Tab-separated table of C-alpha atoms in Angstrom:
chain	number	residue	atom	x	y	z
A	120	UNK	CA	185.528	27.400	-78.677
A	121	UNK	CA	182.084	28.338	-79.219
A	122	UNK	CA	180.075	25.402	-77.611
A	123	UNK	CA	181.496	26.236	-75.253
A	124	UNK	CA	180.365	29.838	-75.344
A	125	UNK	CA	176.871	28.732	-72.340
A	126	UNK	CA	179.695	28.088	-70.496
A	127	UNK	CA	182.084	30.451	-70.340
A	128	UNK	CA	178.922	33.211	-70.267
A	129	UNK	CA	178.778	31.426	-67.103
A	130	UNK	CA	182.475	31.439	-66.211
A	131	UNK	CA	182.296	35.253	-67.022
A	132	UNK	CA	178.913	36.814	-64.771
A	133	UNK	CA	179.874	34.512	-61.598
A	134	UNK	CA	179.117	36.365	-58.790
A	135	UNK	CA	179.852	35.973	-54.667
A	136	UNK	CA	177.054	37.687	-52.516
A	137	UNK	CA	179.419	39.895	-49.973
A	138	UNK	CA	178.788	42.365	-47.278
A	139	UNK	CA	181.398	44.467	-45.594
A	140	UNK	CA	181.684	45.999	-42.698
A	141	UNK	CA	184.303	48.810	-41.427
A	142	UNK	CA	186.409	47.033	-38.356
A	143	UNK	CA	185.741	48.128	-35.083
A	144	UNK	CA	188.965	50.101	-34.865
A	145	UNK	CA	188.623	51.940	-37.351
A	146	UNK	CA	187.387	55.797	-35.673
A	147	UNK	CA	184.206	57.549	-36.986
A	148	UNK	CA	182.540	60.963	-36.587
A	149	UNK	CA	179.440	58.104	-36.446
A	150	UNK	CA	177.996	54.490	-36.620
A	151	UNK	CA	179.178	52.701	-39.767
A	152	UNK	CA	175.405	50.465	-41.937
A	153	UNK	CA	177.626	47.128	-43.844
A	154	UNK	CA	177.419	47.263	-47.103
A	155	UNK	CA	177.009	44.568	-49.778
A	156	UNK	CA	177.630	43.954	-52.696
A	157	UNK	CA	177.595	41.366	-55.883
A	158	UNK	CA	180.619	41.033	-56.320
A	159	UNK	CA	182.485	39.013	-59.997
A	160	UNK	CA	184.494	35.535	-59.497
A	161	UNK	CA	187.135	37.021	-62.469
A	162	UNK	CA	187.268	40.476	-61.491
A	163	UNK	CA	190.197	41.893	-58.435
A	164	UNK	CA	188.615	43.345	-55.438
A	165	UNK	CA	190.070	47.035	-55.965
A	166	UNK	CA	188.627	47.103	-59.065
A	167	UNK	CA	185.175	46.607	-58.020
A	168	UNK	CA	185.115	47.752	-54.298
A	169	UNK	CA	185.478	52.114	-54.844
A	170	UNK	CA	181.378	52.539	-53.469
A	171	UNK	CA	182.728	50.428	-50.695
A	172	UNK	CA	185.744	52.994	-49.818
A	173	UNK	CA	182.307	55.684	-50.779
A	174	UNK	CA	180.669	54.137	-48.760
A	175	UNK	CA	182.402	54.311	-45.554
A	176	UNK	CA	184.410	57.372	-46.358
A	177	UNK	CA	181.570	58.990	-45.472
A	178	UNK	CA	181.068	59.104	-41.522
A	179	UNK	CA	184.989	59.117	-41.124
A	180	UNK	CA	187.220	62.039	-41.609
A	181	UNK	CA	189.734	62.210	-43.691
A	182	UNK	CA	192.871	62.246	-41.704
A	183	UNK	CA	192.165	58.410	-40.441
A	184	UNK	CA	191.960	57.200	-43.676
A	185	UNK	CA	195.356	55.867	-45.797
A	186	UNK	CA	194.763	52.954	-48.216
A	187	UNK	CA	191.530	50.751	-47.508
A	188	UNK	CA	192.765	46.973	-47.218
A	189	UNK	CA	189.931	44.038	-46.874
A	190	UNK	CA	191.127	40.733	-44.670
A	191	UNK	CA	188.818	38.569	-43.276
A	192	UNK	CA	188.947	36.581	-40.843
A	193	UNK	CA	192.173	37.801	-39.568
A	194	UNK	CA	193.932	36.648	-43.811
A	195	UNK	CA	195.173	40.170	-45.380
A	196	UNK	CA	192.341	39.003	-48.878
A	197	UNK	CA	195.332	39.882	-51.718
A	198	UNK	CA	193.536	41.781	-53.661
A	199	UNK	CA	195.953	40.400	-56.386
A	200	UNK	CA	194.032	37.329	-56.559
A	201	UNK	CA	190.395	37.037	-58.876
A	202	UNK	CA	187.314	37.627	-56.283
A	203	UNK	CA	186.586	34.244	-56.398
A	204	UNK	CA	189.761	32.198	-55.836
A	205	UNK	CA	189.461	34.172	-52.424
A	206	UNK	CA	186.654	33.602	-51.870
A	207	UNK	CA	186.704	29.731	-52.816
A	208	UNK	CA	190.142	29.289	-51.139
A	209	UNK	CA	189.364	30.670	-47.300
A	210	UNK	CA	185.204	31.396	-47.865
A	211	UNK	CA	183.502	28.480	-49.884
A	212	UNK	CA	182.547	26.693	-47.482
A	213	UNK	CA	181.215	28.733	-45.181
A	214	UNK	CA	177.204	30.596	-45.140
A	215	UNK	CA	176.816	33.147	-47.632
A	216	UNK	CA	176.936	36.561	-48.008
A	217	UNK	CA	180.294	36.266	-47.547
A	218	UNK	CA	181.199	38.892	-44.488
A	219	UNK	CA	183.731	40.986	-45.348
A	220	UNK	CA	185.142	43.383	-43.177
A	221	UNK	CA	187.760	46.880	-44.030
A	222	UNK	CA	190.237	48.699	-42.307
A	223	UNK	CA	191.908	51.977	-43.270
A	224	UNK	CA	195.175	52.189	-41.516
A	225	UNK	CA	197.951	49.265	-40.711
A	226	UNK	CA	198.211	48.459	-43.683
A	227	UNK	CA	199.661	44.926	-43.411
A	228	UNK	CA	203.215	45.677	-45.669
A	229	UNK	CA	204.517	42.449	-44.900
A	230	UNK	CA	201.131	40.544	-46.300
A	231	UNK	CA	199.130	42.816	-49.484
A	232	UNK	CA	200.584	44.387	-52.367
A	233	UNK	CA	199.703	47.739	-52.419
A	234	UNK	CA	197.317	49.231	-55.731
A	235	UNK	CA	196.556	53.394	-56.080
A	236	UNK	CA	195.159	52.962	-58.421
A	237	UNK	CA	193.758	51.296	-61.638
A	238	UNK	CA	196.804	51.474	-63.259
A	239	UNK	CA	198.707	48.655	-60.776
A	240	UNK	CA	195.662	46.051	-61.284
A	241	UNK	CA	195.699	46.216	-65.075
A	242	UNK	CA	199.419	46.270	-65.320
A	243	UNK	CA	198.575	44.062	-63.245
A	244	UNK	CA	196.514	42.020	-64.735
A	245	UNK	CA	198.026	41.822	-68.197
A	246	UNK	CA	201.443	41.241	-66.682
A	247	UNK	CA	199.538	37.900	-65.695
A	248	UNK	CA	198.015	37.718	-69.162
A	249	UNK	CA	201.633	38.144	-71.124
A	250	UNK	CA	202.645	35.355	-68.703
A	251	UNK	CA	200.032	33.203	-69.470
A	252	UNK	CA	200.733	33.620	-73.102
A	253	UNK	CA	204.181	32.430	-72.588
A	254	UNK	CA	203.449	29.322	-71.924
A	255	UNK	CA	200.335	28.438	-74.180
A	256	UNK	CA	201.989	30.441	-77.510
A	257	UNK	CA	205.226	31.607	-76.917
A	258	UNK	CA	203.701	35.459	-75.924
A	259	UNK	CA	203.322	35.723	-79.927
A	260	UNK	CA	199.992	36.133	-79.984
A	261	UNK	CA	200.241	39.038	-76.795
A	262	UNK	CA	203.034	40.329	-78.576
A	263	UNK	CA	201.355	40.048	-81.642
A	264	UNK	CA	198.668	42.209	-81.167
A	265	UNK	CA	198.353	46.439	-80.677
A	266	UNK	CA	198.209	47.486	-77.444
A	267	UNK	CA	194.699	48.607	-78.446
A	268	UNK	CA	193.934	45.064	-78.451
A	269	UNK	CA	195.545	45.178	-74.474
A	270	UNK	CA	193.778	47.746	-74.022
A	271	UNK	CA	190.396	46.683	-75.199
A	272	UNK	CA	190.883	43.149	-73.258
A	273	UNK	CA	191.210	45.342	-70.099
A	274	UNK	CA	188.695	47.477	-70.274
A	275	UNK	CA	186.490	45.021	-71.326
A	276	UNK	CA	187.306	43.110	-67.677
A	277	UNK	CA	186.754	46.938	-65.929
A	278	UNK	CA	183.733	47.343	-67.485
A	279	UNK	CA	182.238	43.833	-66.852
A	280	UNK	CA	181.822	43.663	-70.936
A	281	UNK	CA	181.971	40.021	-71.842
A	282	UNK	CA	181.945	40.818	-75.491
A	283	UNK	CA	184.036	43.059	-76.092
A	284	UNK	CA	186.772	40.906	-73.706
A	285	UNK	CA	186.491	38.502	-75.484
A	286	UNK	CA	186.271	39.374	-78.607
A	287	UNK	CA	190.291	39.711	-77.774
A	288	UNK	CA	190.117	36.831	-74.672
A	289	UNK	CA	189.949	34.597	-77.824
A	290	UNK	CA	192.853	35.084	-79.629
A	291	UNK	CA	194.603	34.084	-76.518
A	292	UNK	CA	193.395	30.828	-76.543
A	293	UNK	CA	193.336	29.734	-79.812
A	294	UNK	CA	194.570	26.098	-79.919
A	295	UNK	CA	196.420	25.034	-82.802
A	296	UNK	CA	195.734	21.224	-83.124
A	297	UNK	CA	198.124	20.494	-86.047
A	298	UNK	CA	200.883	22.911	-83.837
A	299	UNK	CA	200.029	20.585	-80.831
A	300	UNK	CA	197.502	23.079	-78.686
A	301	UNK	CA	199.256	25.137	-76.381
A	302	UNK	CA	203.243	24.622	-75.616
A	303	UNK	CA	201.863	24.646	-71.534
A	304	UNK	CA	199.203	24.563	-70.420
A	305	UNK	CA	198.787	27.661	-67.507
A	306	UNK	CA	197.692	26.970	-64.170
A	307	UNK	CA	198.103	27.964	-61.389
A	308	UNK	CA	196.748	25.734	-57.445
A	309	UNK	CA	195.925	27.703	-55.172
A	310	UNK	CA	197.039	26.685	-51.271
A	311	UNK	CA	195.816	28.292	-47.769
A	312	UNK	CA	198.080	26.088	-45.315
A	313	UNK	CA	201.245	26.928	-47.059
A	314	UNK	CA	203.741	30.531	-47.447
A	315	UNK	CA	204.160	29.153	-50.840
A	316	UNK	CA	201.489	31.004	-52.405
A	317	UNK	CA	200.956	28.600	-55.363
A	318	UNK	CA	202.290	25.975	-57.213
A	319	UNK	CA	202.812	26.498	-61.155
A	320	UNK	CA	205.030	23.746	-62.880
A	321	UNK	CA	204.949	22.961	-66.930
A	322	UNK	CA	203.096	21.213	-68.248
A	323	UNK	CA	202.043	19.951	-71.654
A	324	UNK	CA	198.834	19.299	-73.017
A	325	UNK	CA	199.777	15.997	-74.505
A	326	UNK	CA	201.194	13.425	-72.871
A	327	UNK	CA	204.675	11.664	-74.608
A	328	UNK	CA	202.284	9.508	-76.419
A	329	UNK	CA	200.178	11.910	-78.333
A	330	UNK	CA	197.470	11.279	-75.460
A	331	UNK	CA	195.355	14.302	-74.081
A	332	UNK	CA	195.934	15.324	-70.746
A	333	UNK	CA	193.460	16.042	-67.993
A	334	UNK	CA	192.733	17.835	-65.328
A	335	UNK	CA	192.939	14.685	-62.862
A	336	UNK	CA	196.557	13.586	-64.778
A	337	UNK	CA	197.624	17.181	-64.290
A	338	UNK	CA	197.260	17.113	-60.478
A	339	UNK	CA	198.538	13.406	-60.177
A	340	UNK	CA	201.566	14.616	-61.331
A	341	UNK	CA	202.090	17.851	-59.496
A	342	UNK	CA	199.842	18.055	-56.666
A	343	UNK	CA	198.994	13.834	-55.347
A	344	UNK	CA	198.267	15.549	-52.570
A	345	UNK	CA	194.194	16.664	-53.918
A	346	UNK	CA	193.673	13.241	-55.109
A	347	UNK	CA	192.765	10.354	-52.281
A	348	UNK	CA	193.589	7.283	-52.781
A	349	UNK	CA	190.523	5.378	-53.365
A	350	UNK	CA	190.667	8.544	-56.778
A	351	UNK	CA	187.918	10.272	-54.969
A	352	UNK	CA	189.175	14.178	-53.852
A	353	UNK	CA	190.311	15.752	-50.920
A	354	UNK	CA	187.879	18.785	-50.160
A	355	UNK	CA	189.842	21.874	-51.133
B	355	UNK	CA	236.771	31.758	-92.129
B	356	UNK	CA	234.397	31.936	-89.223
B	357	UNK	CA	231.582	28.654	-89.307
B	358	UNK	CA	228.488	28.740	-89.368
B	359	UNK	CA	226.808	28.713	-85.547
B	360	UNK	CA	223.357	29.094	-84.947
B	361	UNK	CA	222.773	31.956	-82.557
B	362	UNK	CA	222.839	30.813	-78.902
B	363	UNK	CA	219.789	30.597	-77.555
B	364	UNK	CA	219.330	33.610	-73.812
B	365	UNK	CA	217.683	31.319	-72.319
B	366	UNK	CA	217.459	29.433	-69.563
B	367	UNK	CA	217.118	25.872	-68.008
B	368	UNK	CA	215.926	24.807	-64.753
B	369	UNK	CA	219.085	22.480	-64.626
B	370	UNK	CA	221.607	25.209	-66.241
B	371	UNK	CA	220.023	28.257	-63.276
B	372	UNK	CA	220.598	25.153	-60.224
B	373	UNK	CA	224.549	24.390	-61.776
B	374	UNK	CA	225.189	28.372	-62.990
B	375	UNK	CA	224.226	29.160	-59.001
B	376	UNK	CA	226.029	26.586	-57.837
B	377	UNK	CA	229.454	27.352	-59.346
B	378	UNK	CA	227.910	32.104	-58.618
B	379	UNK	CA	227.603	30.197	-55.046
B	380	UNK	CA	231.450	29.215	-54.357
B	381	UNK	CA	233.091	31.765	-55.471
B	382	UNK	CA	231.073	34.322	-53.003
B	383	UNK	CA	232.193	31.621	-50.353
B	384	UNK	CA	235.697	32.436	-51.440
B	385	UNK	CA	235.405	36.155	-51.567
B	386	UNK	CA	232.791	36.803	-48.645
B	387	UNK	CA	230.519	38.076	-50.904
B	388	UNK	CA	227.956	37.211	-48.793
B	389	UNK	CA	225.713	34.710	-50.999
B	390	UNK	CA	223.331	32.885	-49.975
B	391	UNK	CA	220.811	29.504	-51.230
B	392	UNK	CA	217.035	28.782	-50.008
B	393	UNK	CA	215.555	25.628	-50.250
B	394	UNK	CA	212.102	25.540	-50.021
B	395	UNK	CA	211.466	22.824	-47.887
B	396	UNK	CA	210.444	19.245	-49.269
B	397	UNK	CA	211.472	20.537	-53.233
B	398	UNK	CA	213.939	20.358	-54.582
B	399	UNK	CA	213.876	24.564	-55.795
B	400	UNK	CA	215.349	26.701	-54.827
B	401	UNK	CA	216.463	31.171	-55.152
B	402	UNK	CA	219.872	32.995	-54.105
B	403	UNK	CA	219.336	35.263	-51.614
B	404	UNK	CA	221.171	38.089	-50.043
B	405	UNK	CA	221.536	40.430	-47.410
B	406	UNK	CA	223.108	44.663	-48.024
B	407	UNK	CA	223.087	47.467	-45.578
B	408	UNK	CA	223.353	50.907	-47.808
B	409	UNK	CA	224.542	54.201	-45.998
B	410	UNK	CA	222.353	56.714	-47.807
B	411	UNK	CA	221.431	60.480	-47.129
B	412	UNK	CA	218.072	61.085	-45.454
B	413	UNK	CA	216.908	63.450	-47.875
B	414	UNK	CA	216.969	59.800	-49.696
B	415	UNK	CA	213.613	58.618	-47.428
B	416	UNK	CA	211.844	61.900	-47.419
B	417	UNK	CA	210.000	64.239	-50.004
B	418	UNK	CA	212.254	66.651	-51.949
B	419	UNK	CA	211.968	68.463	-54.819
B	420	UNK	CA	213.893	66.621	-58.195
B	421	UNK	CA	216.394	69.679	-58.268
B	422	UNK	CA	217.116	69.533	-54.596
B	423	UNK	CA	218.094	65.900	-54.641
B	424	UNK	CA	222.851	65.603	-55.406
B	425	UNK	CA	222.291	61.955	-57.031
B	426	UNK	CA	226.017	62.092	-58.131
B	427	UNK	CA	226.630	61.242	-53.524
B	428	UNK	CA	224.134	59.644	-52.146
B	429	UNK	CA	225.856	57.051	-52.059
B	430	UNK	CA	228.417	58.033	-49.433
B	431	UNK	CA	231.216	56.917	-50.792
B	432	UNK	CA	233.331	59.777	-51.608
B	433	UNK	CA	233.530	61.032	-47.670
B	434	UNK	CA	237.142	60.384	-47.723
B	435	UNK	CA	237.933	62.767	-50.512
B	436	UNK	CA	237.072	65.834	-48.654
B	437	UNK	CA	239.008	64.805	-45.262
B	438	UNK	CA	241.313	68.530	-46.031
B	439	UNK	CA	238.311	70.180	-46.378
B	440	UNK	CA	237.027	70.364	-43.001
B	441	UNK	CA	233.372	72.074	-43.188
B	442	UNK	CA	232.661	69.819	-46.067
B	443	UNK	CA	234.386	66.633	-44.423
B	444	UNK	CA	231.553	67.431	-41.157
B	445	UNK	CA	229.029	68.189	-43.161
B	446	UNK	CA	229.157	65.032	-45.098
B	447	UNK	CA	229.176	63.287	-41.786
B	448	UNK	CA	225.963	64.950	-40.578
B	449	UNK	CA	224.098	63.088	-43.426
B	450	UNK	CA	225.256	60.223	-43.098
B	451	UNK	CA	221.343	59.790	-41.488
B	452	UNK	CA	219.831	56.387	-42.924
B	453	UNK	CA	221.185	53.084	-43.257
B	454	UNK	CA	219.134	50.805	-45.926
B	455	UNK	CA	218.007	47.656	-45.814
B	456	UNK	CA	218.475	45.590	-49.245
B	457	UNK	CA	217.718	41.975	-49.989
B	458	UNK	CA	217.923	40.190	-52.062
B	459	UNK	CA	216.836	37.123	-53.938
B	460	UNK	CA	217.818	35.578	-57.017
B	461	UNK	CA	215.052	32.998	-58.421
B	462	UNK	CA	214.458	31.060	-61.468
B	463	UNK	CA	210.865	31.415	-64.150
B	464	UNK	CA	209.611	28.794	-65.827
B	465	UNK	CA	207.681	30.670	-67.599
B	466	UNK	CA	210.172	32.972	-69.450
B	467	UNK	CA	212.477	30.673	-69.060
B	468	UNK	CA	215.505	33.117	-67.601
B	469	UNK	CA	216.209	34.672	-63.509
B	470	UNK	CA	213.892	36.717	-62.129
B	471	UNK	CA	215.032	39.441	-59.574
B	472	UNK	CA	213.246	40.238	-56.861
B	473	UNK	CA	214.405	42.119	-53.654
B	474	UNK	CA	213.050	44.619	-50.972
B	475	UNK	CA	214.042	46.848	-49.011
B	476	UNK	CA	213.339	48.967	-45.281
B	477	UNK	CA	215.302	50.914	-42.954
B	478	UNK	CA	216.759	49.004	-39.864
B	479	UNK	CA	213.225	49.460	-38.000
B	480	UNK	CA	212.281	47.500	-40.164
B	481	UNK	CA	210.018	49.893	-41.313
B	482	UNK	CA	209.623	49.153	-45.277
B	483	UNK	CA	210.695	51.418	-48.213
B	484	UNK	CA	208.070	52.572	-50.618
B	485	UNK	CA	208.159	52.146	-54.325
B	486	UNK	CA	208.919	56.257	-54.591
B	487	UNK	CA	211.579	55.849	-52.257
B	488	UNK	CA	213.217	52.742	-53.596
B	489	UNK	CA	212.866	55.023	-57.143
B	490	UNK	CA	214.626	57.581	-54.739
B	491	UNK	CA	217.285	55.466	-54.161
B	492	UNK	CA	218.107	54.576	-57.808
B	493	UNK	CA	221.180	56.265	-59.614
B	494	UNK	CA	220.108	58.895	-61.458
B	495	UNK	CA	221.967	57.663	-63.913
B	496	UNK	CA	220.260	54.223	-64.333
B	497	UNK	CA	216.959	55.903	-63.583
B	498	UNK	CA	216.111	57.026	-67.259
B	499	UNK	CA	217.582	53.726	-68.706
B	500	UNK	CA	214.888	51.607	-66.045
B	501	UNK	CA	212.975	53.862	-67.614
B	502	UNK	CA	213.354	53.468	-71.448
B	503	UNK	CA	214.326	49.710	-70.576
B	504	UNK	CA	216.081	47.119	-71.483
B	505	UNK	CA	213.888	46.349	-67.777
B	506	UNK	CA	210.223	47.041	-68.158
B	507	UNK	CA	209.872	48.655	-64.547
B	508	UNK	CA	209.818	48.188	-60.822
B	509	UNK	CA	206.999	47.043	-59.569
B	510	UNK	CA	205.351	45.418	-56.464
B	511	UNK	CA	204.593	41.952	-56.425
B	512	UNK	CA	204.508	38.575	-54.734
B	513	UNK	CA	207.237	37.102	-54.089
B	514	UNK	CA	206.102	33.018	-55.603
B	515	UNK	CA	207.835	31.036	-52.955
B	516	UNK	CA	207.962	32.934	-50.028
B	517	UNK	CA	204.330	34.484	-50.874
B	518	UNK	CA	205.359	37.982	-49.852
B	519	UNK	CA	205.560	41.972	-50.940
B	520	UNK	CA	208.630	42.055	-52.981
B	521	UNK	CA	209.748	44.118	-55.397
B	522	UNK	CA	211.328	43.022	-59.503
B	523	UNK	CA	212.393	43.943	-61.569
B	524	UNK	CA	210.184	43.036	-65.302
B	525	UNK	CA	212.499	40.496	-67.244
B	526	UNK	CA	210.250	40.705	-70.313
B	527	UNK	CA	213.203	42.781	-72.672
B	528	UNK	CA	216.623	40.785	-71.010
B	529	UNK	CA	216.926	38.792	-74.568
B	530	UNK	CA	217.618	41.873	-75.173
B	531	UNK	CA	220.990	42.598	-73.278
B	532	UNK	CA	221.769	39.076	-72.816
B	533	UNK	CA	221.839	38.316	-76.253
B	534	UNK	CA	224.348	40.100	-77.564
B	535	UNK	CA	226.913	39.061	-74.946
B	536	UNK	CA	226.301	35.204	-75.523
B	537	UNK	CA	226.584	35.794	-79.163
B	538	UNK	CA	230.307	38.186	-78.525
B	539	UNK	CA	231.001	35.192	-76.069
B	540	UNK	CA	230.022	32.347	-78.305
B	541	UNK	CA	231.860	33.810	-80.784
B	542	UNK	CA	234.379	33.846	-78.775
B	543	UNK	CA	234.969	30.819	-77.497
B	544	UNK	CA	234.873	32.399	-74.266
B	545	UNK	CA	233.149	31.059	-71.428
B	546	UNK	CA	229.361	32.105	-69.142
B	547	UNK	CA	227.883	31.945	-66.134
B	548	UNK	CA	224.862	33.547	-67.113
B	549	UNK	CA	223.912	34.200	-63.610
B	550	UNK	CA	227.022	36.179	-62.952
B	551	UNK	CA	226.602	37.885	-67.127
B	552	UNK	CA	222.497	38.970	-65.989
B	553	UNK	CA	223.176	40.102	-62.788
B	554	UNK	CA	226.360	41.604	-63.420
B	555	UNK	CA	223.543	43.871	-65.686
B	556	UNK	CA	220.479	44.072	-63.123
B	557	UNK	CA	222.296	44.211	-60.288
B	558	UNK	CA	223.358	47.903	-60.395
B	559	UNK	CA	220.610	49.453	-61.225
B	560	UNK	CA	219.839	48.404	-57.696
B	561	UNK	CA	222.575	49.159	-56.450
B	562	UNK	CA	223.362	45.535	-56.423
B	563	UNK	CA	227.351	45.385	-57.297
B	564	UNK	CA	228.623	41.791	-58.510
B	565	UNK	CA	232.824	42.041	-58.227
B	566	UNK	CA	234.763	41.940	-61.343
B	567	UNK	CA	236.310	38.283	-59.446
B	568	UNK	CA	233.151	36.942	-60.672
B	569	UNK	CA	233.568	37.361	-64.395
B	570	UNK	CA	237.397	36.561	-64.231
B	571	UNK	CA	237.360	33.714	-62.413
B	572	UNK	CA	236.388	31.318	-65.636
B	573	UNK	CA	235.405	28.207	-63.071
B	574	UNK	CA	232.477	29.226	-62.756
B	575	UNK	CA	232.400	29.566	-66.075
B	576	UNK	CA	230.587	27.324	-68.864
B	577	UNK	CA	230.613	26.845	-72.101
B	578	UNK	CA	228.094	27.733	-73.828
B	579	UNK	CA	226.492	25.587	-76.250
B	580	UNK	CA	224.430	26.526	-79.191
B	581	UNK	CA	220.258	25.814	-78.780
């Protein structure tokens, strides 16, 4: 993993420039200016948009404010997906900045999970980490870690601290080749044109014959529609 | 002298999950218990589903300080008992203020290799219940257990096949209660249906009952092979 440090840093520090505009449906006491923010790809919307909320609350009456939710071109944005995934899924083909609309009423109960506090985000994040480890190491690594290690992982993400995060995450990314590496690769293939939020199946990193498999092999087996007949790639 | 046996695995492979569901559904059909199988179009995946209408006292839906909620008779099945006492009878009738719609889904988790129970709840007008309201609707006897485990927590989650918000009972500690049940069945050479055993434990916490006939009907059980 040491050679990959540059890649890990590039992934961690990836940013998406976004422009937040208040929905015209909202009632304001005076005009609301748009708010610009660089969003970390690896984080979650509700974790990084406190400033956005504060900015718009300044022009609104308290009684007109309920839980904030975000939307892009009519589609409510699922805060529990990493920001990078949301952008790639909905807006990667459009010009930057990413134009996101802010709402404070008519929460779309059928589309979005509620997010009452940061502890909800933490619980969701830890649950994803646990599920991934269940696939990689039968949950042994995450269960052997102490509560304070779990907390460090979360705080690293919350406070955008690469070293703090990876000090713990590298244990979860250990690939014991003598034991066959990861038991299964934790992955999700997100799609827009489907009710089904993502494709997630069991996939071993090594074939029965002992060959290490690639992303291409995974897609060929589980999502062949993503690959053209000529061996090229479909857009998104 | 009992022969040495390998401990029974409390995990469920997908094939066995579907088989147990099939048998479960057959029995449901027989006793008109309302379960159905929902298949995801174009795949061999699916889940079991059931909808229930549950009458509750109006106090369950509104802000109430803990001490004033009579949790013991939150369910209205004791109305019949008060027929003699007119006042009590009238009061009980006035208190059936709302009917809630609970929809239960039994899915298979590949990651944990166990079944998982998802559900959503709403008033009859479609207004969904919040997590707090769902909590208030959990019988007092179960609330303590829920907080202490073996189920970690009740949380809102995205339904992995439908993409909509549901509530879910965390599956992390399923093996804690399944293992003893399966070990016992193996020791007594009894057949079990994993889904029946599992649902009988987790269901009642969220107002879902599994009639006894599921457990006594031997046709729906499998011989639990040691892994």
